[in-house]
Amino acid sequence: MVWLFVCLIAFIFEIITPGALVSVWFLIGGLGALLASLLHWSFEIQIALFFALSLLCIILVRPIVSRYFYKQKVPTNFDRLIGETGLVVKDITRDSWGQVSVQGKIWHAISEHKDGIQQGVRVKIVAIDGVKLVVTPLDIK
């Protein structure tokens, strides 16, 4: 009954902390110890098996599972704008941001070199600063 309780607690804790892969390893160790108790092995062996399986899973399996689940960071729509070109629709000055039209949408923007960019100039998005695009001019009108 002790190992069933340990498995239940580890399972509940894993559900409470989604995506973290925190206690699933102790659940596996608890299942191994539960099997050992069903085979009437001594309690010392059950405890050793619990810790050995849990530690083995943490050391060997966790990095593999973590790479599988967290291997790819999906960029946001905002991140996808880096490298795109746009058109300045509101002057960007040294002291304040302007606006750039990119893919049919208007975004706040600042100049990469902190110099002004006039309306009508084509720009390239080079980075993102907070919620503003950082742009550099492609041509000068």
mmCIF file of N, CA and C in Angstrom:
data_model
loop_
_atom_site.group_PDB
_atom_site.id
_atom_site.type_symbol
_atom_site.label_atom_id
_atom_site.label_comp_id
_atom_site.label_asym_id
_atom_site.label_seq_id
_atom_site.Cartn_x
_atom_site.Cartn_y
_atom_site.Cartn_z
ATOM 1 N N MET A 1 0.809 -1.203 0.000
ATOM 2 C CA MET A 1 0.000 0.000 0.000
ATOM 3 C C MET A 1 0.859 1.277 0.000
ATOM 4 N N VAL A 2 2.037 1.211 0.597
ATOM 5 C CA VAL A 2 2.915 2.374 0.651
ATOM 6 C C VAL A 2 3.295 2.796 -0.767
ATOM 7 N N TRP A 3 3.660 1.843 -1.608
ATOM 8 C CA TRP A 3 4.108 2.173 -2.960
ATOM 9 C C TRP A 3 2.963 2.634 -3.842
ATOM 10 N N LEU A 4 1.803 2.115 -3.606
ATOM 11 C CA LEU A 4 0.628 2.588 -4.336
ATOM 12 C C LEU A 4 0.356 4.052 -3.984
ATOM 13 N N PHE A 5 0.506 4.390 -2.713
ATOM 14 C CA PHE A 5 0.338 5.766 -2.257
ATOM 15 C C PHE A 5 1.414 6.673 -2.872
ATOM 16 N N VAL A 6 2.659 6.210 -2.898
ATOM 17 C CA VAL A 6 3.753 6.986 -3.500
ATOM 18 C C VAL A 6 3.464 7.236 -4.977
ATOM 19 N N CYS A 7 3.007 6.199 -5.685
ATOM 20 C CA CYS A 7 2.678 6.342 -7.108
ATOM 21 C C CYS A 7 1.543 7.343 -7.306
ATOM 22 N N LEU A 8 0.541 7.269 -6.458
ATOM 23 C CA LEU A 8 -0.598 8.182 -6.558
ATOM 24 C C LEU A 8 -0.171 9.628 -6.318
ATOM 25 N N ILE A 9 0.641 9.861 -5.303
ATOM 26 C CA ILE A 9 1.125 11.211 -5.000
ATOM 27 C C ILE A 9 1.983 11.733 -6.157
ATOM 28 N N ALA A 10 2.878 10.901 -6.693
ATOM 29 C CA ALA A 10 3.727 11.324 -7.809
ATOM 30 C C ALA A 10 2.878 11.645 -9.036
ATOM 31 N N PHE A 11 1.859 10.842 -9.285
ATOM 32 C CA PHE A 11 0.964 11.070 -10.422
ATOM 33 C C PHE A 11 0.205 12.388 -10.260
ATOM 34 N N ILE A 12 -0.340 12.623 -9.093
ATOM 35 C CA ILE A 12 -1.091 13.863 -8.836
ATOM 36 C C ILE A 12 -0.164 15.074 -8.972
ATOM 37 N N PHE A 13 1.038 14.976 -8.428
ATOM 38 C CA PHE A 13 1.989 16.082 -8.509
ATOM 39 C C PHE A 13 2.376 16.359 -9.953
ATOM 40 N N GLU A 14 2.521 15.314 -10.762
ATOM 41 C CA GLU A 14 2.865 15.505 -12.176
ATOM 42 C C GLU A 14 1.729 16.190 -12.921
ATOM 43 N N ILE A 15 0.495 15.867 -12.569
ATOM 44 C CA ILE A 15 -0.659 16.514 -13.206
ATOM 45 C C ILE A 15 -0.736 17.986 -12.812
ATOM 46 N N ILE A 16 -0.416 18.292 -11.569
ATOM 47 C CA ILE A 16 -0.472 19.673 -11.082
ATOM 48 C C ILE A 16 0.593 20.533 -11.763
ATOM 49 N N THR A 17 1.727 19.937 -12.124
ATOM 50 C CA THR A 17 2.821 20.671 -12.766
ATOM 51 C C THR A 17 2.949 20.213 -14.220
ATOM 52 N N PRO A 18 2.032 20.657 -15.087
ATOM 53 C CA PRO A 18 2.035 20.162 -16.469
ATOM 54 C C PRO A 18 3.273 20.586 -17.245
ATOM 55 N N GLY A 19 3.761 19.677 -18.041
ATOM 56 C CA GLY A 19 4.870 19.973 -18.925
ATOM 57 C C GLY A 19 6.222 20.050 -18.249
ATOM 58 N N ALA A 20 6.290 19.852 -16.963
ATOM 59 C CA ALA A 20 7.552 20.029 -16.260
ATOM 60 C C ALA A 20 8.349 18.739 -16.119
ATOM 61 N N LEU A 21 7.716 17.590 -16.262
ATOM 62 C CA LEU A 21 8.379 16.297 -16.060
ATOM 63 C C LEU A 21 9.138 16.279 -14.739
ATOM 64 N N VAL A 22 8.398 16.512 -13.662
ATOM 65 C CA VAL A 22 9.016 16.622 -12.351
ATOM 66 C C VAL A 22 8.968 15.309 -11.586
ATOM 67 N N SER A 23 7.803 14.727 -11.470
ATOM 68 C CA SER A 23 7.663 13.578 -10.580
ATOM 69 C C SER A 23 7.332 12.278 -11.285
ATOM 70 N N VAL A 24 7.256 12.284 -12.596
ATOM 71 C CA VAL A 24 6.945 11.049 -13.312
ATOM 72 C C VAL A 24 8.026 10.003 -13.055
ATOM 73 N N TRP A 25 9.244 10.454 -12.781
ATOM 74 C CA TRP A 25 10.359 9.536 -12.533
ATOM 75 C C TRP A 25 10.163 8.794 -11.224
ATOM 76 N N PHE A 26 9.563 9.451 -10.238
ATOM 77 C CA PHE A 26 9.274 8.796 -8.966
ATOM 78 C C PHE A 26 8.078 7.851 -9.101
ATOM 79 N N LEU A 27 7.192 8.164 -10.028
ATOM 80 C CA LEU A 27 6.091 7.259 -10.335
ATOM 81 C C LEU A 27 6.641 5.945 -10.878
ATOM 82 N N ILE A 28 7.619 6.026 -11.772
ATOM 83 C CA ILE A 28 8.238 4.826 -12.336
ATOM 84 C C ILE A 28 8.974 4.048 -11.243
ATOM 85 N N GLY A 29 9.707 4.750 -10.397
ATOM 86 C CA GLY A 29 10.380 4.100 -9.273
ATOM 87 C C GLY A 29 9.389 3.447 -8.330
ATOM 88 N N GLY A 30 8.270 4.124 -8.084
ATOM 89 C CA GLY A 30 7.226 3.571 -7.220
ATOM 90 C C GLY A 30 6.592 2.327 -7.813
ATOM 91 N N LEU A 31 6.413 2.316 -9.131
ATOM 92 C CA LEU A 31 5.860 1.117 -9.776
ATOM 93 C C LEU A 31 6.821 -0.057 -9.670
ATOM 94 N N GLY A 32 8.125 0.221 -9.804
ATOM 95 C CA GLY A 32 9.123 -0.844 -9.628
ATOM 96 C C GLY A 32 9.112 -1.387 -8.211
ATOM 97 N N ALA A 33 9.032 -0.488 -7.240
ATOM 98 C CA ALA A 33 8.987 -0.913 -5.840
ATOM 99 C C ALA A 33 7.684 -1.655 -5.541
ATOM 100 N N LEU A 34 6.578 -1.232 -6.153
ATOM 101 C CA LEU A 34 5.300 -1.920 -5.979
ATOM 102 C C LEU A 34 5.380 -3.355 -6.509
ATOM 103 N N LEU A 35 6.007 -3.509 -7.676
ATOM 104 C CA LEU A 35 6.200 -4.848 -8.234
ATOM 105 C C LEU A 35 7.058 -5.701 -7.296
ATOM 106 N N ALA A 36 8.110 -5.097 -6.730
ATOM 107 C CA ALA A 36 8.968 -5.829 -5.791
ATOM 108 C C ALA A 36 8.190 -6.243 -4.546
ATOM 109 N N SER A 37 7.275 -5.398 -4.099
ATOM 110 C CA SER A 37 6.485 -5.756 -2.914
ATOM 111 C C SER A 37 5.504 -6.879 -3.237
ATOM 112 N N LEU A 38 4.973 -6.887 -4.463
ATOM 113 C CA LEU A 38 4.075 -7.979 -4.869
ATOM 114 C C LEU A 38 4.827 -9.308 -4.984
ATOM 115 N N LEU A 39 6.127 -9.227 -5.248
ATOM 116 C CA LEU A 39 6.960 -10.426 -5.309
ATOM 117 C C LEU A 39 7.511 -10.803 -3.927
ATOM 118 N N HIS A 40 7.079 -10.051 -2.894
ATOM 119 C CA HIS A 40 7.444 -10.292 -1.494
ATOM 120 C C HIS A 40 8.936 -10.129 -1.237
ATOM 121 N N TRP A 41 9.558 -9.170 -1.931
ATOM 122 C CA TRP A 41 10.949 -8.849 -1.665
ATOM 123 C C TRP A 41 11.003 -8.003 -0.404
ATOM 124 N N SER A 42 12.134 -7.938 0.234
ATOM 125 C CA SER A 42 12.250 -7.194 1.494
ATOM 126 C C SER A 42 12.022 -5.692 1.257
ATOM 127 N N PHE A 43 11.630 -5.017 2.334
ATOM 128 C CA PHE A 43 11.350 -3.582 2.226
ATOM 129 C C PHE A 43 12.609 -2.800 1.867
ATOM 130 N N GLU A 44 13.770 -3.243 2.339
ATOM 131 C CA GLU A 44 15.036 -2.577 2.012
ATOM 132 C C GLU A 44 15.300 -2.644 0.510
ATOM 133 N N ILE A 45 15.028 -3.791 -0.097
ATOM 134 C CA ILE A 45 15.216 -3.948 -1.540
ATOM 135 C C ILE A 45 14.208 -3.077 -2.285
ATOM 136 N N GLN A 46 13.000 -2.998 -1.784
ATOM 137 C CA GLN A 46 11.979 -2.148 -2.413
ATOM 138 C C GLN A 46 12.418 -0.687 -2.412
ATOM 139 N N ILE A 47 12.932 -0.219 -1.280
ATOM 140 C CA ILE A 47 13.408 1.167 -1.181
ATOM 141 C C ILE A 47 14.586 1.390 -2.123
ATOM 142 N N ALA A 48 15.526 0.455 -2.151
ATOM 143 C CA ALA A 48 16.679 0.575 -3.037
ATOM 144 C C ALA A 48 16.233 0.597 -4.497
ATOM 145 N N LEU A 49 15.278 -0.259 -4.838
ATOM 146 C CA LEU A 49 14.766 -0.305 -6.200
ATOM 147 C C LEU A 49 14.055 1.004 -6.560
ATOM 148 N N PHE A 50 13.286 1.549 -5.614
ATOM 149 C CA PHE A 50 12.599 2.821 -5.842
ATOM 150 C C PHE A 50 13.604 3.924 -6.179
ATOM 151 N N PHE A 51 14.632 4.072 -5.347
ATOM 152 C CA PHE A 51 15.618 5.129 -5.576
ATOM 153 C C PHE A 51 16.454 4.866 -6.825
ATOM 154 N N ALA A 52 16.817 3.612 -7.060
ATOM 155 C CA ALA A 52 17.634 3.284 -8.231
ATOM 156 C C ALA A 52 16.874 3.561 -9.522
ATOM 157 N N LEU A 53 15.624 3.115 -9.609
ATOM 158 C CA LEU A 53 14.833 3.346 -10.818
ATOM 159 C C LEU A 53 14.555 4.834 -11.027
ATOM 160 N N SER A 54 14.220 5.524 -9.968
ATOM 161 C CA SER A 54 13.941 6.958 -10.075
ATOM 162 C C SER A 54 15.170 7.715 -10.547
ATOM 163 N N LEU A 55 16.307 7.438 -9.932
ATOM 164 C CA LEU A 55 17.543 8.112 -10.301
ATOM 165 C C LEU A 55 17.965 7.763 -11.723
ATOM 166 N N LEU A 56 17.840 6.495 -12.087
ATOM 167 C CA LEU A 56 18.183 6.063 -13.434
ATOM 168 C C LEU A 56 17.332 6.776 -14.480
ATOM 169 N N CYS A 57 16.045 6.905 -14.205
ATOM 170 C CA CYS A 57 15.152 7.606 -15.136
ATOM 171 C C CYS A 57 15.506 9.087 -15.232
ATOM 172 N N ILE A 58 15.827 9.695 -14.102
ATOM 173 C CA ILE A 58 16.189 11.116 -14.111
ATOM 174 C C ILE A 58 17.473 11.334 -14.913
ATOM 175 N N ILE A 59 18.458 10.476 -14.712
ATOM 176 C CA ILE A 59 19.753 10.661 -15.361
ATOM 177 C C ILE A 59 19.720 10.278 -16.843
ATOM 178 N N LEU A 60 19.085 9.157 -17.177
ATOM 179 C CA LEU A 60 19.146 8.657 -18.541
ATOM 180 C C LEU A 60 17.965 9.038 -19.423
ATOM 181 N N VAL A 61 16.772 8.951 -18.893
ATOM 182 C CA VAL A 61 15.575 9.120 -19.730
ATOM 183 C C VAL A 61 15.137 10.577 -19.825
ATOM 184 N N ARG A 62 15.255 11.325 -18.745
ATOM 185 C CA ARG A 62 14.767 12.709 -18.741
ATOM 186 C C ARG A 62 15.382 13.573 -19.843
ATOM 187 N N PRO A 63 16.704 13.538 -20.065
ATOM 188 C CA PRO A 63 17.262 14.372 -21.141
ATOM 189 C C PRO A 63 16.703 14.011 -22.520
ATOM 190 N N ILE A 64 16.495 12.728 -22.762
ATOM 191 C CA ILE A 64 15.952 12.295 -24.048
ATOM 192 C C ILE A 64 14.517 12.775 -24.210
ATOM 193 N N VAL A 65 13.718 12.585 -23.181
ATOM 194 C CA VAL A 65 12.318 13.009 -23.234
ATOM 195 C C VAL A 65 12.221 14.527 -23.328
ATOM 196 N N SER A 66 13.080 15.230 -22.602
ATOM 197 C CA SER A 66 13.059 16.693 -22.649
ATOM 198 C C SER A 66 13.388 17.203 -24.046
ATOM 199 N N ARG A 67 14.384 16.600 -24.691
ATOM 200 C CA ARG A 67 14.723 17.007 -26.059
ATOM 201 C C ARG A 67 13.568 16.735 -27.006
ATOM 202 N N TYR A 68 12.876 15.636 -26.812
ATOM 203 C CA TYR A 68 11.762 15.282 -27.691
ATOM 204 C C TYR A 68 10.604 16.262 -27.531
ATOM 205 N N PHE A 69 10.251 16.578 -26.286
ATOM 206 C CA PHE A 69 9.106 17.447 -26.036
ATOM 207 C C PHE A 69 9.422 18.917 -26.239
ATOM 208 N N TYR A 70 10.646 19.345 -25.958
ATOM 209 C CA TYR A 70 10.994 20.758 -26.005
ATOM 210 C C TYR A 70 11.994 21.067 -27.105
ATOM 211 N N LYS A 71 12.051 20.244 -28.147
ATOM 212 C CA LYS A 71 13.068 20.395 -29.165
ATOM 213 C C LYS A 71 12.876 21.601 -30.052
ATOM 214 N N GLN A 72 11.664 22.068 -30.179
ATOM 215 C CA GLN A 72 11.412 23.117 -31.154
ATOM 216 C C GLN A 72 10.653 24.269 -30.516
ATOM 217 N N LYS A 73 11.238 25.433 -30.582
ATOM 218 C CA LYS A 73 10.548 26.632 -30.123
ATOM 219 C C LYS A 73 9.784 27.185 -31.311
ATOM 220 N N VAL A 74 8.487 27.267 -31.168
ATOM 221 C CA VAL A 74 7.666 27.790 -32.247
ATOM 222 C C VAL A 74 7.652 29.304 -32.141
ATOM 223 N N PRO A 75 8.159 29.967 -33.162
ATOM 224 C CA PRO A 75 8.182 31.423 -33.089
ATOM 225 C C PRO A 75 6.762 32.000 -33.145
ATOM 226 N N THR A 76 6.599 33.147 -32.536
ATOM 227 C CA THR A 76 5.319 33.830 -32.597
ATOM 228 C C THR A 76 5.207 34.541 -33.931
ATOM 229 N N ASN A 77 4.046 35.057 -34.236
ATOM 230 C CA ASN A 77 3.875 35.822 -35.469
ATOM 231 C C ASN A 77 4.822 37.009 -35.499
ATOM 232 N N PHE A 78 5.068 37.586 -34.351
ATOM 233 C CA PHE A 78 5.954 38.739 -34.245
ATOM 234 C C PHE A 78 7.379 38.350 -34.633
ATOM 235 N N ASP A 79 7.860 37.190 -34.165
ATOM 236 C CA ASP A 79 9.211 36.725 -34.482
ATOM 237 C C ASP A 79 9.388 36.459 -35.969
ATOM 238 N N ARG A 80 8.345 36.052 -36.631
ATOM 239 C CA ARG A 80 8.436 35.720 -38.051
ATOM 240 C C ARG A 80 8.675 36.940 -38.933
ATOM 241 N N LEU A 81 8.507 38.121 -38.385
ATOM 242 C CA LEU A 81 8.703 39.333 -39.170
ATOM 243 C C LEU A 81 10.174 39.686 -39.361
ATOM 244 N N ILE A 82 11.057 39.130 -38.536
ATOM 245 C CA ILE A 82 12.489 39.434 -38.666
ATOM 246 C C ILE A 82 12.964 38.962 -40.039
ATOM 247 N N GLY A 83 13.632 39.885 -40.753
ATOM 248 C CA GLY A 83 14.111 39.587 -42.097
ATOM 249 C C GLY A 83 13.162 40.039 -43.196
ATOM 250 N N GLU A 84 11.919 40.343 -42.836
ATOM 251 C CA GLU A 84 10.944 40.816 -43.817
ATOM 252 C C GLU A 84 11.200 42.290 -44.135
ATOM 253 N N THR A 85 10.597 42.755 -45.216
ATOM 254 C CA THR A 85 10.683 44.177 -45.560
ATOM 255 C C THR A 85 9.329 44.819 -45.358
ATOM 256 N N GLY A 86 9.355 46.114 -45.119
ATOM 257 C CA GLY A 86 8.119 46.853 -44.913
ATOM 258 C C GLY A 86 8.263 48.273 -45.421
ATOM 259 N N LEU A 87 7.213 49.043 -45.244
ATOM 260 C CA LEU A 87 7.168 50.422 -45.707
ATOM 261 C C LEU A 87 6.810 51.323 -44.535
ATOM 262 N N VAL A 88 7.609 52.362 -44.311
ATOM 263 C CA VAL A 88 7.337 53.310 -43.227
ATOM 264 C C VAL A 88 6.086 54.105 -43.594
ATOM 265 N N VAL A 89 5.070 54.044 -42.722
ATOM 266 C CA VAL A 89 3.828 54.782 -42.970
ATOM 267 C C VAL A 89 3.679 55.969 -42.022
ATOM 268 N N LYS A 90 4.520 56.024 -40.988
ATOM 269 C CA LYS A 90 4.569 57.178 -40.093
ATOM 270 C C LYS A 90 6.039 57.381 -39.747
ATOM 271 N N ASP A 91 6.530 58.610 -39.928
ATOM 272 C CA ASP A 91 7.952 58.903 -39.718
ATOM 273 C C ASP A 91 8.478 58.315 -38.409
ATOM 274 N N ILE A 92 9.675 57.747 -38.500
ATOM 275 C CA ILE A 92 10.390 57.291 -37.313
ATOM 276 C C ILE A 92 11.417 58.373 -37.006
ATOM 277 N N THR A 93 11.358 58.927 -35.814
ATOM 278 C CA THR A 93 12.284 59.997 -35.442
ATOM 279 C C THR A 93 13.285 59.476 -34.418
ATOM 280 N N ARG A 94 14.266 60.334 -34.116
ATOM 281 C CA ARG A 94 15.266 59.963 -33.105
ATOM 282 C C ARG A 94 14.631 59.784 -31.728
ATOM 283 N N ASP A 95 13.595 60.556 -31.459
ATOM 284 C CA ASP A 95 13.017 60.593 -30.116
ATOM 285 C C ASP A 95 11.786 59.716 -29.930
ATOM 286 N N SER A 96 11.169 59.278 -31.023
ATOM 287 C CA SER A 96 9.963 58.463 -30.860
ATOM 288 C C SER A 96 9.840 57.459 -31.994
ATOM 289 N N TRP A 97 9.042 56.472 -31.746
ATOM 290 C CA TRP A 97 8.835 55.432 -32.740
ATOM 291 C C TRP A 97 7.854 55.898 -33.798
ATOM 292 N N GLY A 98 7.905 55.226 -34.916
ATOM 293 C CA GLY A 98 6.967 55.475 -36.010
ATOM 294 C C GLY A 98 6.163 54.226 -36.280
ATOM 295 N N GLN A 99 5.685 54.095 -37.501
ATOM 296 C CA GLN A 99 4.903 52.924 -37.853
ATOM 297 C C GLN A 99 5.362 52.383 -39.202
ATOM 298 N N VAL A 100 5.327 51.037 -39.311
ATOM 299 C CA VAL A 100 5.748 50.353 -40.523
ATOM 300 C C VAL A 100 4.653 49.383 -40.923
ATOM 301 N N SER A 101 4.371 49.347 -42.226
ATOM 302 C CA SER A 101 3.417 48.381 -42.757
ATOM 303 C C SER A 101 4.192 47.153 -43.235
ATOM 304 N N VAL A 102 3.865 46.001 -42.663
ATOM 305 C CA VAL A 102 4.509 44.742 -43.034
ATOM 306 C C VAL A 102 3.417 43.704 -43.245
ATOM 307 N N GLN A 103 3.411 43.101 -44.421
ATOM 308 C CA GLN A 103 2.434 42.063 -44.750
ATOM 309 C C GLN A 103 1.002 42.547 -44.506
ATOM 310 N N GLY A 104 0.753 43.812 -44.833
ATOM 311 C CA GLY A 104 -0.591 44.363 -44.713
ATOM 312 C C GLY A 104 -1.002 44.788 -43.318
ATOM 313 N N LYS A 105 -0.100 44.716 -42.362
ATOM 314 C CA LYS A 105 -0.422 45.111 -40.986
ATOM 315 C C LYS A 105 0.515 46.227 -40.561
ATOM 316 N N ILE A 106 0.015 47.088 -39.686
ATOM 317 C CA ILE A 106 0.791 48.224 -39.190
ATOM 318 C C ILE A 106 1.414 47.852 -37.843
ATOM 319 N N TRP A 107 2.730 48.109 -37.736
ATOM 320 C CA TRP A 107 3.469 47.815 -36.506
ATOM 321 C C TRP A 107 4.216 49.070 -36.058
ATOM 322 N N HIS A 108 4.380 49.232 -34.746
ATOM 323 C CA HIS A 108 5.232 50.295 -34.227
ATOM 324 C C HIS A 108 6.678 49.908 -34.515
ATOM 325 N N ALA A 109 7.509 50.907 -34.804
ATOM 326 C CA ALA A 109 8.891 50.613 -35.173
ATOM 327 C C ALA A 109 9.834 51.709 -34.709
ATOM 328 N N ILE A 110 11.084 51.306 -34.477
ATOM 329 C CA ILE A 110 12.166 52.239 -34.181
ATOM 330 C C ILE A 110 13.311 51.938 -35.149
ATOM 331 N N SER A 111 14.188 52.908 -35.319
ATOM 332 C CA SER A 111 15.321 52.747 -36.224
ATOM 333 C C SER A 111 16.458 52.014 -35.514
ATOM 334 N N GLU A 112 17.131 51.132 -36.234
ATOM 335 C CA GLU A 112 18.255 50.386 -35.670
ATOM 336 C C GLU A 112 19.370 51.318 -35.216
ATOM 337 N N HIS A 113 19.611 52.386 -35.961
ATOM 338 C CA HIS A 113 20.708 53.295 -35.655
ATOM 339 C C HIS A 113 20.228 54.554 -34.936
ATOM 340 N N LYS A 114 18.998 54.551 -34.515
ATOM 341 C CA LYS A 114 18.387 55.661 -33.769
ATOM 342 C C LYS A 114 18.301 56.956 -34.574
ATOM 343 N N ASP A 115 18.487 56.867 -35.896
ATOM 344 C CA ASP A 115 18.298 58.048 -36.727
ATOM 345 C C ASP A 115 16.887 58.023 -37.311
ATOM 346 N N GLY A 116 16.472 59.123 -37.858
ATOM 347 C CA GLY A 116 15.118 59.204 -38.389
ATOM 348 C C GLY A 116 14.970 58.499 -39.734
ATOM 349 N N ILE A 117 13.781 57.977 -39.979
ATOM 350 C CA ILE A 117 13.446 57.391 -41.274
ATOM 351 C C ILE A 117 12.107 57.990 -41.682
ATOM 352 N N GLN A 118 12.066 58.550 -42.871
ATOM 353 C CA GLN A 118 10.855 59.244 -43.322
ATOM 354 C C GLN A 118 9.819 58.273 -43.891
ATOM 355 N N GLN A 119 8.597 58.779 -43.889
ATOM 356 C CA GLN A 119 7.480 58.030 -44.454
ATOM 357 C C GLN A 119 7.779 57.708 -45.921
ATOM 358 N N GLY A 120 7.405 56.504 -46.356
ATOM 359 C CA GLY A 120 7.595 56.088 -47.731
ATOM 360 C C GLY A 120 8.879 55.323 -47.995
ATOM 361 N N VAL A 121 9.766 55.235 -47.000
ATOM 362 C CA VAL A 121 11.035 54.522 -47.166
ATOM 363 C C VAL A 121 10.814 53.037 -46.869
ATOM 364 N N ARG A 122 11.377 52.188 -47.739
ATOM 365 C CA ARG A 122 11.323 50.743 -47.511
ATOM 366 C C ARG A 122 12.373 50.371 -46.469
ATOM 367 N N VAL A 123 11.987 49.489 -45.551
ATOM 368 C CA VAL A 123 12.883 49.096 -44.462
ATOM 369 C C VAL A 123 12.918 47.575 -44.329
ATOM 370 N N LYS A 124 13.978 47.121 -43.692
ATOM 371 C CA LYS A 124 14.110 45.708 -43.362
ATOM 372 C C LYS A 124 14.008 45.563 -41.857
ATOM 373 N N ILE A 125 13.238 44.569 -41.388
ATOM 374 C CA ILE A 125 13.113 44.319 -39.951
ATOM 375 C C ILE A 125 14.326 43.484 -39.532
ATOM 376 N N VAL A 126 15.117 44.030 -38.588
ATOM 377 C CA VAL A 126 16.340 43.360 -38.157
ATOM 378 C C VAL A 126 16.233 42.752 -36.759
ATOM 379 N N ALA A 127 15.270 43.214 -35.975
ATOM 380 C CA ALA A 127 15.127 42.698 -34.613
ATOM 381 C C ALA A 127 13.779 43.143 -34.056
ATOM 382 N N ILE A 128 13.533 42.743 -32.819
ATOM 383 C CA ILE A 128 12.336 43.147 -32.099
ATOM 384 C C ILE A 128 12.780 43.678 -30.747
ATOM 385 N N ASP A 129 12.259 44.834 -30.362
ATOM 386 C CA ASP A 129 12.575 45.440 -29.074
ATOM 387 C C ASP A 129 11.262 45.638 -28.334
ATOM 388 N N GLY A 130 10.986 44.780 -27.375
ATOM 389 C CA GLY A 130 9.707 44.834 -26.674
ATOM 390 C C GLY A 130 8.590 44.483 -27.633
ATOM 391 N N VAL A 131 7.730 45.475 -27.931
ATOM 392 C CA VAL A 131 6.635 45.256 -28.881
ATOM 393 C C VAL A 131 6.815 46.082 -30.138
ATOM 394 N N LYS A 132 8.052 46.556 -30.363
ATOM 395 C CA LYS A 132 8.324 47.375 -31.546
ATOM 396 C C LYS A 132 9.306 46.655 -32.459
ATOM 397 N N LEU A 133 9.124 46.873 -33.759
ATOM 398 C CA LEU A 133 10.078 46.360 -34.730
ATOM 399 C C LEU A 133 11.295 47.274 -34.748
ATOM 400 N N VAL A 134 12.473 46.700 -34.912
ATOM 401 C CA VAL A 134 13.688 47.471 -35.103
ATOM 402 C C VAL A 134 14.021 47.358 -36.582
ATOM 403 N N VAL A 135 14.092 48.502 -37.270
ATOM 404 C CA VAL A 135 14.231 48.494 -38.719
ATOM 405 C C VAL A 135 15.455 49.265 -39.172
ATOM 406 N N THR A 136 15.875 48.957 -40.378
ATOM 407 C CA THR A 136 16.959 49.691 -41.027
ATOM 408 C C THR A 136 16.510 50.009 -42.447
ATOM 409 N N PRO A 137 16.819 51.201 -42.955
ATOM 410 C CA PRO A 137 16.324 51.574 -44.285
ATOM 411 C C PRO A 137 16.993 50.767 -45.400
ATOM 412 N N LEU A 138 16.186 50.437 -46.422
ATOM 413 C CA LEU A 138 16.709 49.785 -47.612
ATOM 414 C C LEU A 138 17.016 50.792 -48.707
ATOM 415 N N ASP A 139 16.182 51.826 -48.773
ATOM 416 C CA ASP A 139 16.394 52.887 -49.752
ATOM 417 C C ASP A 139 16.027 54.211 -49.133
ATOM 418 N N ILE A 140 16.496 55.276 -49.697
ATOM 419 C CA ILE A 140 16.202 56.606 -49.152
ATOM 420 C C ILE A 140 15.505 57.420 -50.224
ATOM 421 N N LYS A 141 14.394 58.042 -49.835
ATOM 422 C CA LYS A 141 13.646 58.904 -50.765
ATOM 423 C C LYS A 141 13.876 60.344 -50.412
#
